Coordinates of C-alpha atoms and ligand atoms in Angstrom, one line a residue:
X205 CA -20.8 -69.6 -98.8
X206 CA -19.8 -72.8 -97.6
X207 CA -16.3 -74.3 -97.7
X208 CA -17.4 -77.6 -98.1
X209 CA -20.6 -78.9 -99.7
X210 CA -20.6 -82.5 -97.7
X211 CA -24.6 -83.5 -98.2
X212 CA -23.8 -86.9 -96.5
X213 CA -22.7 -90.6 -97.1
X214 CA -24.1 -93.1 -99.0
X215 CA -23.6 -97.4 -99.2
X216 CA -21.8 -98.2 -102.1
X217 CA -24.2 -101.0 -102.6
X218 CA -27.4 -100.5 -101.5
X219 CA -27.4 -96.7 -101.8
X220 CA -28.5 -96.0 -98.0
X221 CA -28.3 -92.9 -96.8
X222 CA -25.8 -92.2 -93.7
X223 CA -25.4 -89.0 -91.3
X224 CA -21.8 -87.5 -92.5
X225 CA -21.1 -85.5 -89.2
X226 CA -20.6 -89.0 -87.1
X227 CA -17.3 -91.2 -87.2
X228 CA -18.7 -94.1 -90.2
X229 CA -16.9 -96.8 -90.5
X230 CA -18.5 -99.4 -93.5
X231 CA -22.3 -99.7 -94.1
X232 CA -24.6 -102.1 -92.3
X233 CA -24.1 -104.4 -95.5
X234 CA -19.9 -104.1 -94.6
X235 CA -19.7 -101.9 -97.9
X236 CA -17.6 -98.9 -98.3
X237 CA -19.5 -95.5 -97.9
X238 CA -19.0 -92.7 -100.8
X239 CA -19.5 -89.0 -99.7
X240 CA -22.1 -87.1 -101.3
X241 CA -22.1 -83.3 -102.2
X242 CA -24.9 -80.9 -102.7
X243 CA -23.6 -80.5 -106.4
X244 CA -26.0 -78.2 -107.4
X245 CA -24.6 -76.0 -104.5
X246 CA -21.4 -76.5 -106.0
X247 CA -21.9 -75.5 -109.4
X248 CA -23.6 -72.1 -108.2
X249 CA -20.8 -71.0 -105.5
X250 CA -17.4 -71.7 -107.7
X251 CA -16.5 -72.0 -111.2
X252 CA -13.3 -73.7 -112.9
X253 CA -11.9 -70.4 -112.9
X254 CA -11.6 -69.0 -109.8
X255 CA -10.2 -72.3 -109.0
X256 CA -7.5 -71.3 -111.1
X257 CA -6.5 -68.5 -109.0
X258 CA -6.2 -70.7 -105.7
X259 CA -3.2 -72.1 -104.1
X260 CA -1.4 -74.9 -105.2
X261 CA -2.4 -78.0 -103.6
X262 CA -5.1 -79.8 -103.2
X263 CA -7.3 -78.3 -101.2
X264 CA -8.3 -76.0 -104.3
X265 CA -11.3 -78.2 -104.6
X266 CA -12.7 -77.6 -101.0
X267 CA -16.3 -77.1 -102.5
X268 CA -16.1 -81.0 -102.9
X269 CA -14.3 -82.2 -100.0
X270 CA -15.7 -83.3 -97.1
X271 CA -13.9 -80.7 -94.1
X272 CA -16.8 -78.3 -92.8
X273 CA -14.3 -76.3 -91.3
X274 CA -11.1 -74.5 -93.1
X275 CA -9.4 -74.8 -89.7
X276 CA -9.7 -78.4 -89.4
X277 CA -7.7 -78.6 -92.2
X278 CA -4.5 -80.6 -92.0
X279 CA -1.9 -80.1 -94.9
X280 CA 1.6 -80.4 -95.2
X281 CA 1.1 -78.6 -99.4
X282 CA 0.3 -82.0 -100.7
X283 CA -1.3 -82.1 -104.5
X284 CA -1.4 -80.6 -107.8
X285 CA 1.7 -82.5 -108.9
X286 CA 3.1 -82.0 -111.9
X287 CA 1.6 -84.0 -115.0
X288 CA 4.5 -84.1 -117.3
X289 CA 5.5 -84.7 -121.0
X290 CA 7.7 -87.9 -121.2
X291 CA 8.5 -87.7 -125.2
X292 CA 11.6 -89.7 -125.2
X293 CA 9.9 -92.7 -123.6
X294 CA 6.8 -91.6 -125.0
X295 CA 8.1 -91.9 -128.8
X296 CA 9.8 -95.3 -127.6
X297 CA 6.5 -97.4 -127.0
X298 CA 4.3 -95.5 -129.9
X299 CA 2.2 -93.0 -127.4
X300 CA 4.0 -90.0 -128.3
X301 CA 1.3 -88.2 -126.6
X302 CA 2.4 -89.9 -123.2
X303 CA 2.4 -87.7 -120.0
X304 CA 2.7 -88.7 -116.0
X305 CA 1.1 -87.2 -113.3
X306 CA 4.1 -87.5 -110.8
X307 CA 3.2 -88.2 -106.8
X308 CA 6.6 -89.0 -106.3
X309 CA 6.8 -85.0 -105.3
X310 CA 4.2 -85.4 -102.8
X311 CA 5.2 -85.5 -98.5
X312 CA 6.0 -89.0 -97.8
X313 CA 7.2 -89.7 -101.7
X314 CA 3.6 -91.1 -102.2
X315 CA 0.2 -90.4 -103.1
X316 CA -1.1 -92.1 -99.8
X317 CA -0.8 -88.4 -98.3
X318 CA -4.3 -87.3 -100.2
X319 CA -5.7 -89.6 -98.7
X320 CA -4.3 -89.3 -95.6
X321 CA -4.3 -85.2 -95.6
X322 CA -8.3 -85.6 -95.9
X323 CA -8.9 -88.7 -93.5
X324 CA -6.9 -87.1 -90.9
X325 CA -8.4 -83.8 -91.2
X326 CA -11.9 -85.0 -91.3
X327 CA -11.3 -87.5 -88.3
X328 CA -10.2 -84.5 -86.2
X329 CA -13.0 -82.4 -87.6
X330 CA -15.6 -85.4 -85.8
X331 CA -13.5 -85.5 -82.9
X332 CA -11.7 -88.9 -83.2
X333 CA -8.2 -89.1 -80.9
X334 CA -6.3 -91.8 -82.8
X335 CA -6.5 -93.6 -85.8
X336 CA -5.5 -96.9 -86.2
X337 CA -4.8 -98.8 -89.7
X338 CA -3.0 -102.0 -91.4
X339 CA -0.8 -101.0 -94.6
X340 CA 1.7 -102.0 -97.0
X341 CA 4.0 -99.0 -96.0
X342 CA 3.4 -96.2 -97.3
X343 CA -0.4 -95.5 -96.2
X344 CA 0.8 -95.7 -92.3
X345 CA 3.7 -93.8 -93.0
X346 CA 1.6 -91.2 -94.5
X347 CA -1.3 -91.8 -92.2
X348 CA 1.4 -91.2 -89.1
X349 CA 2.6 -88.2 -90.0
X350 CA -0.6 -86.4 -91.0
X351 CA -1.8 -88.0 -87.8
X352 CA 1.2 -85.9 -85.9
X353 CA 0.7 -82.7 -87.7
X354 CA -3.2 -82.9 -86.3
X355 CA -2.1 -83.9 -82.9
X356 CA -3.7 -87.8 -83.4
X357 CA -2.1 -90.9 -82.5
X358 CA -1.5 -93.3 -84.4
X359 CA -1.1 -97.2 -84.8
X360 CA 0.2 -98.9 -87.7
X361 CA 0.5 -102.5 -88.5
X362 CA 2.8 -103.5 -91.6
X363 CA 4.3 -106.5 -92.7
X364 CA 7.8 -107.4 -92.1
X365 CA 8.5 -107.4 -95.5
X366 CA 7.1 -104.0 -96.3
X367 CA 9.6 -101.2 -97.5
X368 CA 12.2 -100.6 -94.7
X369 CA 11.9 -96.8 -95.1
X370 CA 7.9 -96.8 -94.3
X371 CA 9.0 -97.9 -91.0
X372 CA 11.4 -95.1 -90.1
X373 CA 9.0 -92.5 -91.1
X374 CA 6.0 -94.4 -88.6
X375 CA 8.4 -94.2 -85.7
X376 CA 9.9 -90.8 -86.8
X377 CA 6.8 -89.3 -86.5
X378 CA 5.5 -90.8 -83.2
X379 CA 3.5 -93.9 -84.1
X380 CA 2.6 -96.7 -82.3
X381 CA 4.3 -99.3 -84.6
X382 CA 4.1 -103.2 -85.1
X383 CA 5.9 -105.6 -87.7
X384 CA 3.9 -108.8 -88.5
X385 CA 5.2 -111.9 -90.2
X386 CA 2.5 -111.7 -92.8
X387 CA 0.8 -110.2 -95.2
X388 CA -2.2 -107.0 -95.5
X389 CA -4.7 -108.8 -94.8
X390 CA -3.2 -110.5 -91.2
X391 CA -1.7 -106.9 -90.1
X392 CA -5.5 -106.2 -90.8
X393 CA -7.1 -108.6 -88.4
X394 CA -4.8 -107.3 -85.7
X395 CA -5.6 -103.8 -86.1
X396 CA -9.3 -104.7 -86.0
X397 CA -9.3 -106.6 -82.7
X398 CA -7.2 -104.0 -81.2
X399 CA -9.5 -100.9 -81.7
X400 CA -12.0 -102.8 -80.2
X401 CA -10.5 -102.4 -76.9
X402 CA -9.6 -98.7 -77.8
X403 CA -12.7 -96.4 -77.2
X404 CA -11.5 -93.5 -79.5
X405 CA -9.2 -94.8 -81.7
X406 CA -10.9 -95.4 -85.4
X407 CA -10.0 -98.0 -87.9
X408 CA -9.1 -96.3 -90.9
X409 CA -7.5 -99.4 -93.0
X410 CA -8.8 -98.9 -97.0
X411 CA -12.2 -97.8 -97.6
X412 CA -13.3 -98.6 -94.2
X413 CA -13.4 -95.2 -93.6
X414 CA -15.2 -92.8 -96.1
X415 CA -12.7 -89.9 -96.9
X416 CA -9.5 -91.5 -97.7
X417 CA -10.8 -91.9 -101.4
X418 CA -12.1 -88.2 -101.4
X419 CA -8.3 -87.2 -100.9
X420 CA -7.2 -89.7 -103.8
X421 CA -10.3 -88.5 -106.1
X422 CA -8.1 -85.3 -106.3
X423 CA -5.6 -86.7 -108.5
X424 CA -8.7 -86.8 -111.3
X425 CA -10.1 -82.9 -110.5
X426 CA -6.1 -82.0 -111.0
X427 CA -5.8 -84.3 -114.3
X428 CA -8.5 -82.4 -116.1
X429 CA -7.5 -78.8 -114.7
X430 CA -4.3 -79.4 -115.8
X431 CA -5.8 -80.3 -119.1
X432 CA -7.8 -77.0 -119.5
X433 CA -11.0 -78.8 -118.1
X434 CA -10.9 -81.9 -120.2
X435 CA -10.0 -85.4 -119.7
X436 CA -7.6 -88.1 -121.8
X437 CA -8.2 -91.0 -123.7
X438 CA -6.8 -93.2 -121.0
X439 CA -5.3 -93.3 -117.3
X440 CA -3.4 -96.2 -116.3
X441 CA -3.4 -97.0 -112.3
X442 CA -1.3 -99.7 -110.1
X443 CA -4.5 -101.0 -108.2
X444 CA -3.9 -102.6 -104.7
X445 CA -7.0 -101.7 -102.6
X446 CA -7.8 -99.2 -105.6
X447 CA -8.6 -96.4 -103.8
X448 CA -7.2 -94.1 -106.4
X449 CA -9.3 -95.7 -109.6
X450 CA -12.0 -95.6 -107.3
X451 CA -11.4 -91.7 -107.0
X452 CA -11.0 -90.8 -110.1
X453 CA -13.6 -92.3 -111.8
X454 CA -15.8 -90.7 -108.9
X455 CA -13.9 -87.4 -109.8
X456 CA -15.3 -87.9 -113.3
X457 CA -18.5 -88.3 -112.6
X458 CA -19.1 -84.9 -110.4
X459 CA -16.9 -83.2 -112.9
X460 CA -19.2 -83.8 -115.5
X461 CA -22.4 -83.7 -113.2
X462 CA -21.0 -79.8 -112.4
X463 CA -20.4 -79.2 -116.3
X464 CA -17.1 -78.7 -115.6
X465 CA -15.7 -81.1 -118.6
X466 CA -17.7 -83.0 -121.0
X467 CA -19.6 -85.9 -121.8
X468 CA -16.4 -88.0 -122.5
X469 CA -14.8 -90.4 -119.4
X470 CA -11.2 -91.6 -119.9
X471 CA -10.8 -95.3 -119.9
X472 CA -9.2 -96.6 -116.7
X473 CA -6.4 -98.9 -116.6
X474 CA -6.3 -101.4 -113.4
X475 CA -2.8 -102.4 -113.2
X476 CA -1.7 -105.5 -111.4
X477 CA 1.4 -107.5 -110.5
X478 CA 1.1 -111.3 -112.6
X479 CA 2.1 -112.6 -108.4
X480 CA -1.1 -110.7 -107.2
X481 CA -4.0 -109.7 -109.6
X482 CA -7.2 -110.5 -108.5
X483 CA -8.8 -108.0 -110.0
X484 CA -7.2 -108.6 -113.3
X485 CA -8.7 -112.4 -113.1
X486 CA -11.7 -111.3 -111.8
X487 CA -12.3 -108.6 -114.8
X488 CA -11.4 -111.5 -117.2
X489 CA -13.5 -113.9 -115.7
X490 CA -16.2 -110.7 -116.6
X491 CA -17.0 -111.6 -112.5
X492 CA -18.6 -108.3 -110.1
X493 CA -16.3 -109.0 -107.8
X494 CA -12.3 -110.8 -106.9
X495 CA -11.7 -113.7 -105.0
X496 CA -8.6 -114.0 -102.2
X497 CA -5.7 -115.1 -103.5
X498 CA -3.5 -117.1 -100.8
X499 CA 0.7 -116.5 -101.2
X500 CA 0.9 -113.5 -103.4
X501 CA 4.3 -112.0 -103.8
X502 CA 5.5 -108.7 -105.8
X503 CA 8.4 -106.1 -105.6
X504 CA 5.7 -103.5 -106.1
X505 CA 4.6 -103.9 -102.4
X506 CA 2.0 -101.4 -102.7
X507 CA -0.3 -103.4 -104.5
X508 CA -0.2 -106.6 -103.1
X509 CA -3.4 -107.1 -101.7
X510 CA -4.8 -110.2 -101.8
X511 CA -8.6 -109.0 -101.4
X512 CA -9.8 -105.2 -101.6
X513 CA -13.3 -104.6 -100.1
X514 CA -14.3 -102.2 -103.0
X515 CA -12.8 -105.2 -106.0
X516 CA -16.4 -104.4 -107.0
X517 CA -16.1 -100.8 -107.0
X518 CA -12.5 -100.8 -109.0
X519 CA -14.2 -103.5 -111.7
X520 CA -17.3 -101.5 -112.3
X521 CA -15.2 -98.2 -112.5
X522 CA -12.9 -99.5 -114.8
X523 CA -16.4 -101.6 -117.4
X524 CA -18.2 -98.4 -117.1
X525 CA -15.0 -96.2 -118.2
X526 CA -14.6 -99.2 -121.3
X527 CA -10.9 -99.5 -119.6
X528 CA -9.4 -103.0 -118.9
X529 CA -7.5 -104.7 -116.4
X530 CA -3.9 -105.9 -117.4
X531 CA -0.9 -107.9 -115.1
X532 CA 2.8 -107.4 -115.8
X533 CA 5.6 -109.5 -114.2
X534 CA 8.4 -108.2 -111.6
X535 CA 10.9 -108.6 -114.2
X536 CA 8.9 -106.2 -116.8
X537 CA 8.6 -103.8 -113.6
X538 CA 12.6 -103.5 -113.1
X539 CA 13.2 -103.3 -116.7
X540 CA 10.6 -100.9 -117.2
X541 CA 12.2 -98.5 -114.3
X542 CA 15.4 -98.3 -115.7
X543 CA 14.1 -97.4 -119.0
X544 CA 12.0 -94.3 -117.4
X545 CA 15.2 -93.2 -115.6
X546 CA 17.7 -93.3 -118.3
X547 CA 15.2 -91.8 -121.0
X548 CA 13.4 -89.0 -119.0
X549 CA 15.5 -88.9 -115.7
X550 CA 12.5 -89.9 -113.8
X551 CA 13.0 -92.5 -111.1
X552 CA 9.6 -94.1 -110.4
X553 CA 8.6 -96.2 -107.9
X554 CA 7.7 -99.9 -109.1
X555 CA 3.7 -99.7 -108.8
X556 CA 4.3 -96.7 -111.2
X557 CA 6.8 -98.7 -113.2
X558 CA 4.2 -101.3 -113.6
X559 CA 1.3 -99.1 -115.2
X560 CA 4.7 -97.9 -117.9
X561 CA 5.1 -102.0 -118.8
X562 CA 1.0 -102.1 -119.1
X563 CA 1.0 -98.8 -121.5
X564 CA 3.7 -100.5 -123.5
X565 CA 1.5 -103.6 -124.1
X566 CA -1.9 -101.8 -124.8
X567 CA 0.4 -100.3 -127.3
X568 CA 1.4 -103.3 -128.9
X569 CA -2.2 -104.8 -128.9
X570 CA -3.5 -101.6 -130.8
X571 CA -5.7 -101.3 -127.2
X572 CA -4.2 -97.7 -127.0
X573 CA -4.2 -96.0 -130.7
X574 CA -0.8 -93.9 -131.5
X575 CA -2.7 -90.8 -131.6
X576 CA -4.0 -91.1 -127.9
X577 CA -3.4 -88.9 -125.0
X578 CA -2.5 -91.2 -122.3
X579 CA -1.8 -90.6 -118.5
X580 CA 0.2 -93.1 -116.2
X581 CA -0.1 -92.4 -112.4
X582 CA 3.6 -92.6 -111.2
X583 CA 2.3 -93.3 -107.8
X584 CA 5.6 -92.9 -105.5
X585 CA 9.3 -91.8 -106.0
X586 CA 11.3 -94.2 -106.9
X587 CA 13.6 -92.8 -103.6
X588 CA 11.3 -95.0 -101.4
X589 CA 13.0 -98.0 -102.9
X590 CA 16.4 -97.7 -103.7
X591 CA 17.0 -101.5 -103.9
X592 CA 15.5 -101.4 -107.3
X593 CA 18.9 -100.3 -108.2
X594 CA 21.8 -102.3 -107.6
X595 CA 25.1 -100.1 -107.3
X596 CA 28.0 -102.6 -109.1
X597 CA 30.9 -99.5 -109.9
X598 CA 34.6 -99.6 -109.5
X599 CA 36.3 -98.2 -106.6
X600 CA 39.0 -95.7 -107.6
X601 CA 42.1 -95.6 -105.1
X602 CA 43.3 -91.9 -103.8
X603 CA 45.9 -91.8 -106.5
X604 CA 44.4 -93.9 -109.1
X605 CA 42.5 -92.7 -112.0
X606 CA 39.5 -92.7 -114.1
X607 CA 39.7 -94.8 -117.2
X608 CA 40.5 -93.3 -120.4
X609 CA 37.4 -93.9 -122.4
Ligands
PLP816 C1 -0.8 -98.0 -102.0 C2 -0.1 -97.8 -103.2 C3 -0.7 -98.2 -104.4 C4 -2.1 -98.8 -104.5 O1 -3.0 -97.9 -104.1 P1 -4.5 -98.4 -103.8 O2 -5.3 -97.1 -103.5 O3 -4.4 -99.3 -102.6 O4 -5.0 -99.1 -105.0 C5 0.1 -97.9 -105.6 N1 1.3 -97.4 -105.5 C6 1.9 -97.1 -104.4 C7 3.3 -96.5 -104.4 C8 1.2 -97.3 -103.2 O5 1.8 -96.9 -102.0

């Protein structure tokens, strides 16, 4: 019985075949490379239900993740989140049947720790010393502190402007940390020409290594478990690199390559910022892949990225689904947030906010019927980013007191 059935990696455009058990970084074509499984191997060894009686996270699906070895794995009990009910809000925008899948509760407040739990422990299973990666935030943070529980180092590269938190938890946990005056895609440059002169360090930035999206596809294995082994109508996901939409979708198809849910895909959601969303103009546009956009700008810092290397990837995901790709402003975010908080207590984080004001709209264009089981990825806690929320309250003195109302 193997713990893993990891067959070996393949380029997500020309389908050539690559050896698993080295460190791969992208194909010979610069493409990202998906891991393959001996499904068939799979589908003989476990069934859905002595999945059931595993533990709690997300390493339940080890048959189809990549870690040879159990003790190469690196968790801190991230996964199986809770995929709750919201029918306050639900009833509010017309999708009573409404429910989020909440990675706010996962170490680091975000769902970067999936991929980061398997990257990390796959990079130590191949032997790598350090890992090395540009981010937005909350991939390094989650990156450094996965890289600290596995004994790796780390260096991280993050804009200036990224959230102020990310930073503490880099340098809490040990990481070689630098700010740059710019965005992704500069702190990305860096990082490249600096692993060059690193013999054991890997870059590991967004799907230029092959696991991170076999931690993310986890969110999509969890979805239809927690379902009873079927999927919904719809998921809606804040798409920066798209890593996750990626996962899900490939989630979907081994699902129903193993039998374990039906015929029926969900339709996935890419959900942009309208001051970063070129994948939204590249799906309307009906182009293969996005172009770079210069200047973007959005509160939800986790998805702006100006150009993701598997745009291709997220739009063919999301056409072969029949899903859509839809922008929202900053404004409709913040609004949006406060609504989830004062209806179902549930502080999100913006990109999650984001994928609320995109349900709401889908809604209203009859996109999404009433009758629909919809699930919205609430990506981060909203914790991560307490300026969302400005504090304007009185001051009461000692031997004041509090207004009669
Ligand atoms: C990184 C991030 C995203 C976007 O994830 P991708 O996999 O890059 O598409 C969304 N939300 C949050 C909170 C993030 O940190």
């Amino acid at each position: 019985m193997s713990f893993s059935h990891l067959s070996h990696l393949e380029c997500s455009r020309t389908g050539a075949r690559y050896d698993a058990d080295q460190v791969q970084g992208v194909s010979d074509v610069g493409a990202p490379l998906l891991v393959r499984y001996d499904l068939d191997g799979v589908r003989a060894s476990v069934t859905p239900a002595e999945i059931a009686g595993r533990p709690h996270d997300l390493w339940r699906y080890h048959e189809v993740l990549p870690v040879r070895d159990p003790a190469h794995v690196t968790t801190l009990g991230e996964g199986m989140t809770p995929l709750l009910p919201l029918p306050s809000y639900g009833a509010h925008i017309g999708v009573p049947g409404l429910l989020m899948k909440d990675e706010g509760l996962v170490p680091t407040g975000s769902f970067k720790a999936r991929g980061a739990a398997v990257g990390v422990s796959r990079a130590r299973e191949l032997g790598v010393e350090a890992v090395a990666m540009p981010t937005n935030g909350n991939a390094g943070a989650a990156w450094s502190v996965y890289a600290a529980r596995a004994g790796l180092g780390s260096l991280i590269v993050m804009p200036v402007d990224a959230p102020e938190i990310t930073r503490r938890e880099c340098v809490v946990s040990g990481a070689e940390l630098y700010l740059v005056d710019g965005l992704i895609n500069h702190a990305g440059a860096l990082v490249k020409a600096a692993v060059a002169e690193r013999p054991g360090t890997q870059e590991v930035s967004t799907l230029k290594e092959p696991y991170r999206i076999e931690g993310k596809k986890t969110m999509g294995y969890e979805i239809a478990e927690q379902l009873g082994w079927r999927v919904p109508d719809v998921i809606l996901y804040p798409a920066g690199g798209g890593v996750g939409l990626i996962g899900i979708h490939k989630a979907m198809l081994e699902m129903r390559e193993l039998g374990w849910i039906g015929a029926k895909l969900p339709r996935l959601v890419a959900v942009q910022a309208d001051g970063c969303k070129p994948i939204v103009d590249a799906f309307d546009a009906g182009l293969d892949e996005s172009t770079l956009v210069e200047g973007t700008h959005t509160l939800a810092f986790g998805i702006n990225v100006p150009k993701a290397l598997g745009d291709f990837l997220v739009l063919q995901a999301v056409r072969e689904s029949g899903g859509t790709a839809v922008a929202v402003t900053d404004e409709e975010i913040l609004t949006e947030l406060g609504e989830l908080a004062t209806r179902e207590g549930a502080w999100v984080c913006p990109e999650g906010a984001a994928c609320f004001v995109a349900a709401r709209q889908l809604r209203e264009r009859g996109w999404i019927a009433e009758g629909e089981e919809v699930v919205v990825l609430n990506t981060g806690t909203g914790l991560k980013y307490p300026d969302t929320v400005s504090v304007d309250v009185p001051t009461l003195a000692r031997d004041g007191a509090v207004p009669a109302r």
